Short mmCIF file of C-alpha atoms in Angstrom, two decimals:
data_model
loop_
_atom_site.label_atom_id
_atom_site.label_comp_id
_atom_site.label_asym_id
_atom_site.label_seq_id
_atom_site.Cartn_x
_atom_site.Cartn_y
_atom_site.Cartn_z
CA MET A 180 235.63 45.08 20.66
CA ASP A 181 234.86 46.92 23.92
CA ILE A 182 235.35 44.40 26.73
CA HIS A 183 233.38 46.59 29.14
CA ASN A 184 230.30 46.69 26.91
CA LYS A 185 227.38 44.78 28.43
CA GLU A 186 226.20 43.63 25.01
CA THR A 187 229.65 42.10 24.38
CA PHE A 188 229.50 40.15 27.61
CA THR A 189 225.92 39.07 26.90
CA GLN A 190 227.07 37.72 23.53
CA PHE A 191 229.87 35.82 25.26
CA LYS A 192 227.35 34.26 27.66
CA GLU A 193 225.03 33.25 24.82
CA LEU A 194 227.79 31.72 22.69
CA ASN A 195 229.66 30.21 25.64
CA PRO A 196 232.66 29.41 23.38
CA LEU A 197 234.64 27.78 26.20
CA GLU A 198 231.78 25.62 27.45
CA PHE A 199 231.67 27.16 30.91
CA SER A 200 229.46 25.51 33.47
CA GLU A 201 226.91 27.74 35.17
CA ARG A 202 229.29 28.09 38.12
CA ARG A 203 232.21 29.20 35.98
CA MET A 204 230.13 31.63 33.93
CA GLN A 205 228.99 33.20 37.18
CA LEU A 206 232.62 33.81 38.14
CA ALA A 207 233.20 35.68 34.88
CA GLU A 208 229.99 37.63 35.38
CA ASN A 209 230.97 38.59 38.93
CA ASP A 210 234.26 40.07 37.70
CA PHE A 211 232.56 41.85 34.82
CA TYR A 212 230.00 43.64 36.96
CA ARG A 213 231.99 43.88 40.20
CA PRO A 214 235.68 44.18 39.21
CA ARG A 215 238.32 43.57 41.88
CA HIS A 216 241.49 45.62 41.96
CA GLY A 217 244.47 43.54 40.84
CA LEU A 218 242.59 40.22 40.92
CA VAL A 219 240.48 38.50 38.28
CA SER A 220 239.19 34.97 37.78
CA ASP A 221 240.51 32.67 35.06
CA GLU A 222 237.03 32.82 33.56
CA TYR A 223 237.16 36.60 33.22
CA VAL A 224 240.61 36.34 31.64
CA GLU A 225 239.12 34.03 29.03
CA TYR A 226 236.30 36.48 28.40
CA VAL A 227 238.75 39.33 27.84
CA LEU A 228 240.86 37.25 25.42
CA TRP A 229 237.71 36.29 23.51
CA ALA A 230 236.42 39.88 23.40
CA GLU A 231 239.77 41.13 22.10
CA GLY A 232 239.97 38.42 19.45
CA THR A 233 242.98 36.75 21.08
CA PRO A 234 243.23 32.93 21.13
CA ALA A 235 242.11 31.29 24.36
CA ARG A 236 244.77 30.18 26.82
CA HIS A 237 244.47 26.50 25.87
CA GLU A 238 244.83 27.37 22.19
CA GLN A 239 247.99 29.39 22.77
CA PHE A 240 249.50 26.70 24.97
CA GLY A 241 248.45 23.96 22.56
CA GLU A 242 250.11 25.71 19.62
CA PHE A 243 253.29 26.05 21.65
CA LEU A 244 253.30 22.37 22.62
CA LEU A 245 252.53 20.89 19.21
CA PRO A 246 255.96 21.38 17.54
CA THR A 247 257.76 19.86 20.55
CA ILE A 248 255.37 16.90 20.72
CA LYS A 249 255.86 16.22 17.02
CA ALA A 250 259.64 16.77 17.07
CA ASN A 251 260.09 14.30 19.93
CA GLY A 252 257.63 11.78 18.53
CA TRP A 253 255.74 11.72 21.82
CA ARG A 254 252.72 9.43 21.72
CA SER A 255 251.50 9.36 25.32
CA LEU A 256 250.63 12.56 27.21
CA LEU A 257 249.22 13.27 30.65
CA GLU A 258 247.39 16.54 31.27
CA VAL A 259 246.98 17.44 34.93
CA GLY A 260 244.21 19.87 35.89
CA CYS A 261 242.31 19.50 32.63
CA GLY A 262 239.23 21.31 33.93
CA GLU A 263 235.58 20.50 33.36
CA ALA A 264 235.67 20.82 29.56
CA VAL A 265 239.12 19.24 28.91
CA LEU A 266 239.86 21.97 26.37
CA LEU A 267 243.65 21.59 26.07
CA SER A 268 243.61 17.80 25.63
CA ARG A 269 240.80 18.07 23.09
CA TYR A 270 242.70 20.78 21.21
CA LEU A 271 245.83 18.64 21.02
CA TYR A 272 243.97 15.49 20.05
CA ASP A 273 242.10 17.27 17.25
CA ARG A 274 245.48 18.16 15.71
CA LEU A 275 247.32 14.92 16.42
CA CYS A 276 244.43 12.42 16.21
CA ASN A 277 245.59 8.81 16.36
CA ASP A 278 249.24 9.85 16.64
CA VAL A 279 248.81 10.43 20.36
CA SER A 280 247.18 8.92 23.44
CA ILE A 281 246.07 11.48 26.02
CA THR A 282 245.05 11.00 29.65
CA ALA A 283 243.37 13.99 31.30
CA VAL A 284 243.08 14.31 35.08
CA ASP A 285 241.16 16.74 37.27
CA GLN A 286 239.82 16.64 40.81
CA SER A 287 236.64 18.47 39.83
CA GLU A 288 233.77 17.00 37.87
CA ILE A 289 234.69 16.51 34.21
CA THR A 290 231.64 17.35 32.12
CA CYS A 291 233.20 16.52 28.75
CA ARG A 292 233.12 12.96 27.48
CA HIS A 293 235.63 12.39 24.70
CA PRO A 294 235.77 8.92 23.14
CA LYS A 295 239.51 9.09 22.47
CA ILE A 296 240.75 10.78 25.65
CA ARG A 297 241.08 8.83 28.88
CA LEU A 298 239.42 10.89 31.61
CA MET A 299 240.20 10.47 35.29
CA GLN A 300 238.46 12.37 38.07
CA LYS A 301 241.04 12.30 40.85
CA THR A 302 243.41 14.52 42.79
CA PHE A 303 246.96 14.48 41.47
CA THR A 304 249.18 13.62 44.44
CA GLY A 305 252.64 13.44 42.87
CA ALA A 306 253.00 9.82 43.96
CA GLU A 307 251.74 8.51 40.61
CA ASP A 308 254.00 6.45 38.34
CA LEU A 309 254.53 8.80 35.39
CA THR A 310 257.09 6.73 33.51
CA GLY A 311 254.44 5.43 31.13
CA TYR A 312 253.96 8.93 29.73
CA ASP A 313 256.22 10.71 27.27
CA ALA A 314 255.43 14.09 28.85
CA VAL A 315 253.23 15.76 31.45
CA ILE A 316 251.56 19.07 30.64
CA ALA A 317 249.42 21.44 32.68
CA LEU A 318 247.79 24.82 32.19
CA GLU A 319 247.60 26.68 35.50
CA PRO A 320 247.02 23.59 37.68
CA CYS A 321 247.07 25.61 40.94
CA GLU A 322 248.24 23.54 43.94
CA ALA A 323 249.30 20.65 41.70
CA ALA A 324 252.01 22.71 39.97
CA GLU A 325 254.88 21.92 42.34
CA LEU A 326 253.73 18.31 42.67
CA ILE A 327 254.04 17.94 38.89
CA VAL A 328 257.49 19.51 38.74
CA LYS A 329 258.75 17.45 41.69
CA ALA A 330 257.36 14.13 40.44
CA CYS A 331 258.56 14.66 36.86
CA THR A 332 262.01 15.74 38.02
CA GLU A 333 262.36 12.66 40.25
CA GLN A 334 261.06 10.29 37.56
CA ASN A 335 262.90 12.01 34.68
CA VAL A 336 259.72 12.68 32.70
CA PRO A 337 259.50 15.79 30.47
CA TYR A 338 257.06 18.42 31.69
CA CYS A 339 255.76 21.86 30.81
CA VAL A 340 253.56 23.80 33.21
CA VAL A 341 252.02 27.24 32.77
CA LEU A 342 251.85 28.58 36.31
CA CYS A 343 249.12 30.69 37.85
CA GLY A 344 249.52 34.44 38.12
CA VAL A 345 249.13 34.18 41.90
CA PRO A 346 251.26 32.22 44.40
CA HIS A 347 250.23 28.81 45.66
CA ARG A 348 251.36 27.18 48.87
CA ARG A 349 254.72 25.43 48.65
CA LEU A 350 255.02 21.77 49.61
CA THR A 351 256.82 23.08 52.68
CA GLY A 352 253.61 24.85 53.70
CA GLU A 353 254.89 28.37 53.13
CA LEU A 354 252.98 30.89 51.02
CA ASP A 355 254.93 33.54 49.12
CA GLU A 356 253.77 37.14 49.12
CA ASP A 357 253.41 37.24 45.35
CA ALA A 358 253.71 35.05 42.27
CA TYR A 359 257.29 36.12 41.59
CA GLY A 360 258.43 34.84 44.96
CA TRP A 361 256.73 31.54 44.19
CA TYR A 362 258.34 31.37 40.74
CA ALA A 363 261.77 32.07 42.26
CA TYR A 364 261.25 29.29 44.80
CA LEU A 365 260.37 26.74 42.11
CA ILE A 366 263.33 27.71 39.92
CA SER A 367 265.80 27.50 42.80
CA THR A 368 264.38 24.24 44.17
CA TYR A 369 264.20 22.07 41.06
CA PRO A 370 267.36 21.54 38.99
CA ASP A 371 267.59 21.64 35.20
CA CYS A 372 264.32 23.52 34.78
CA GLY A 373 263.75 26.33 32.33
CA PHE A 374 261.54 29.35 32.97
CA ARG A 375 260.00 32.13 30.92
CA ILE A 376 257.11 34.53 31.30
CA TRP A 377 254.03 33.24 29.49
CA LYS A 378 252.06 36.06 27.86
CA ASN A 379 248.34 35.83 27.09
CA GLY A 380 247.35 39.12 25.54
CA ARG A 381 247.36 41.69 28.35
CA PHE A 382 247.90 38.96 30.97
CA SER A 383 251.09 37.11 31.89
CA SER A 384 252.28 34.34 34.20
CA GLY A 385 255.23 32.00 34.56
CA CYS A 386 256.03 28.91 32.49
CA ILE A 387 258.31 26.23 33.98
CA TYR A 388 259.52 23.28 31.94
CA SER A 389 262.13 20.54 31.67
CA LYS A 390 264.92 22.37 29.89
CA GLN A 391 266.40 19.46 27.97
CA ASP A 392 263.10 18.91 26.14
CA PHE A 393 261.43 22.27 25.72
CA ASP A 394 264.50 24.40 25.09
CA LYS A 395 264.54 22.83 21.63
CA LYS A 396 261.90 25.45 20.84
CA ASP A 397 262.23 29.09 21.80
CA VAL A 398 260.02 29.21 24.86
CA SER A 399 260.27 33.00 24.88
CA GLU A 400 257.74 32.84 22.04
CA CYS A 401 255.06 31.60 24.42
#
């Protein structure tokens, strides 16, 4: 399917398979009609994956997580940065059902209401007690990424975070020139972490995780 075809994008808008709000659909539309060199929104990435017949980011991440969740017998998960539609948590719950309890957190308005997923509209600070969860997961949680890794490392809670393809400000206040500098900082700062490049079709970003838990599965597959 031609991703640059206006009819293709119009079909995406009409179907709205990822339940974008009007604001998020506008971001995808902006990048479609006014592309920026070397920079695209998450929403446009999702459009491209859909147009090319590739699973959405939450589906790819969910399929990676499921074997590890099942192998470890994890029953309580926390997703940080779940987004408006809570797609990753919903995806996991649909496949695990009553075998898992999921709490989903985001600082933005959560438009989805799922009867089996505990939803919390709040900013993740890293000061939360995470010991009641078997694992913490996050799909490109932006500024919360280092907070998650730091808190989970200190509290010895398994974690797996797909990082953004752009750098975010360190807790020290510094901002790296590119994503690879940011990745290198995280790897060197937090002990016993594993790291691989996460590939989503033509796009890629980093994936950082607690090595003792997620190295049971070949993370290079992600």
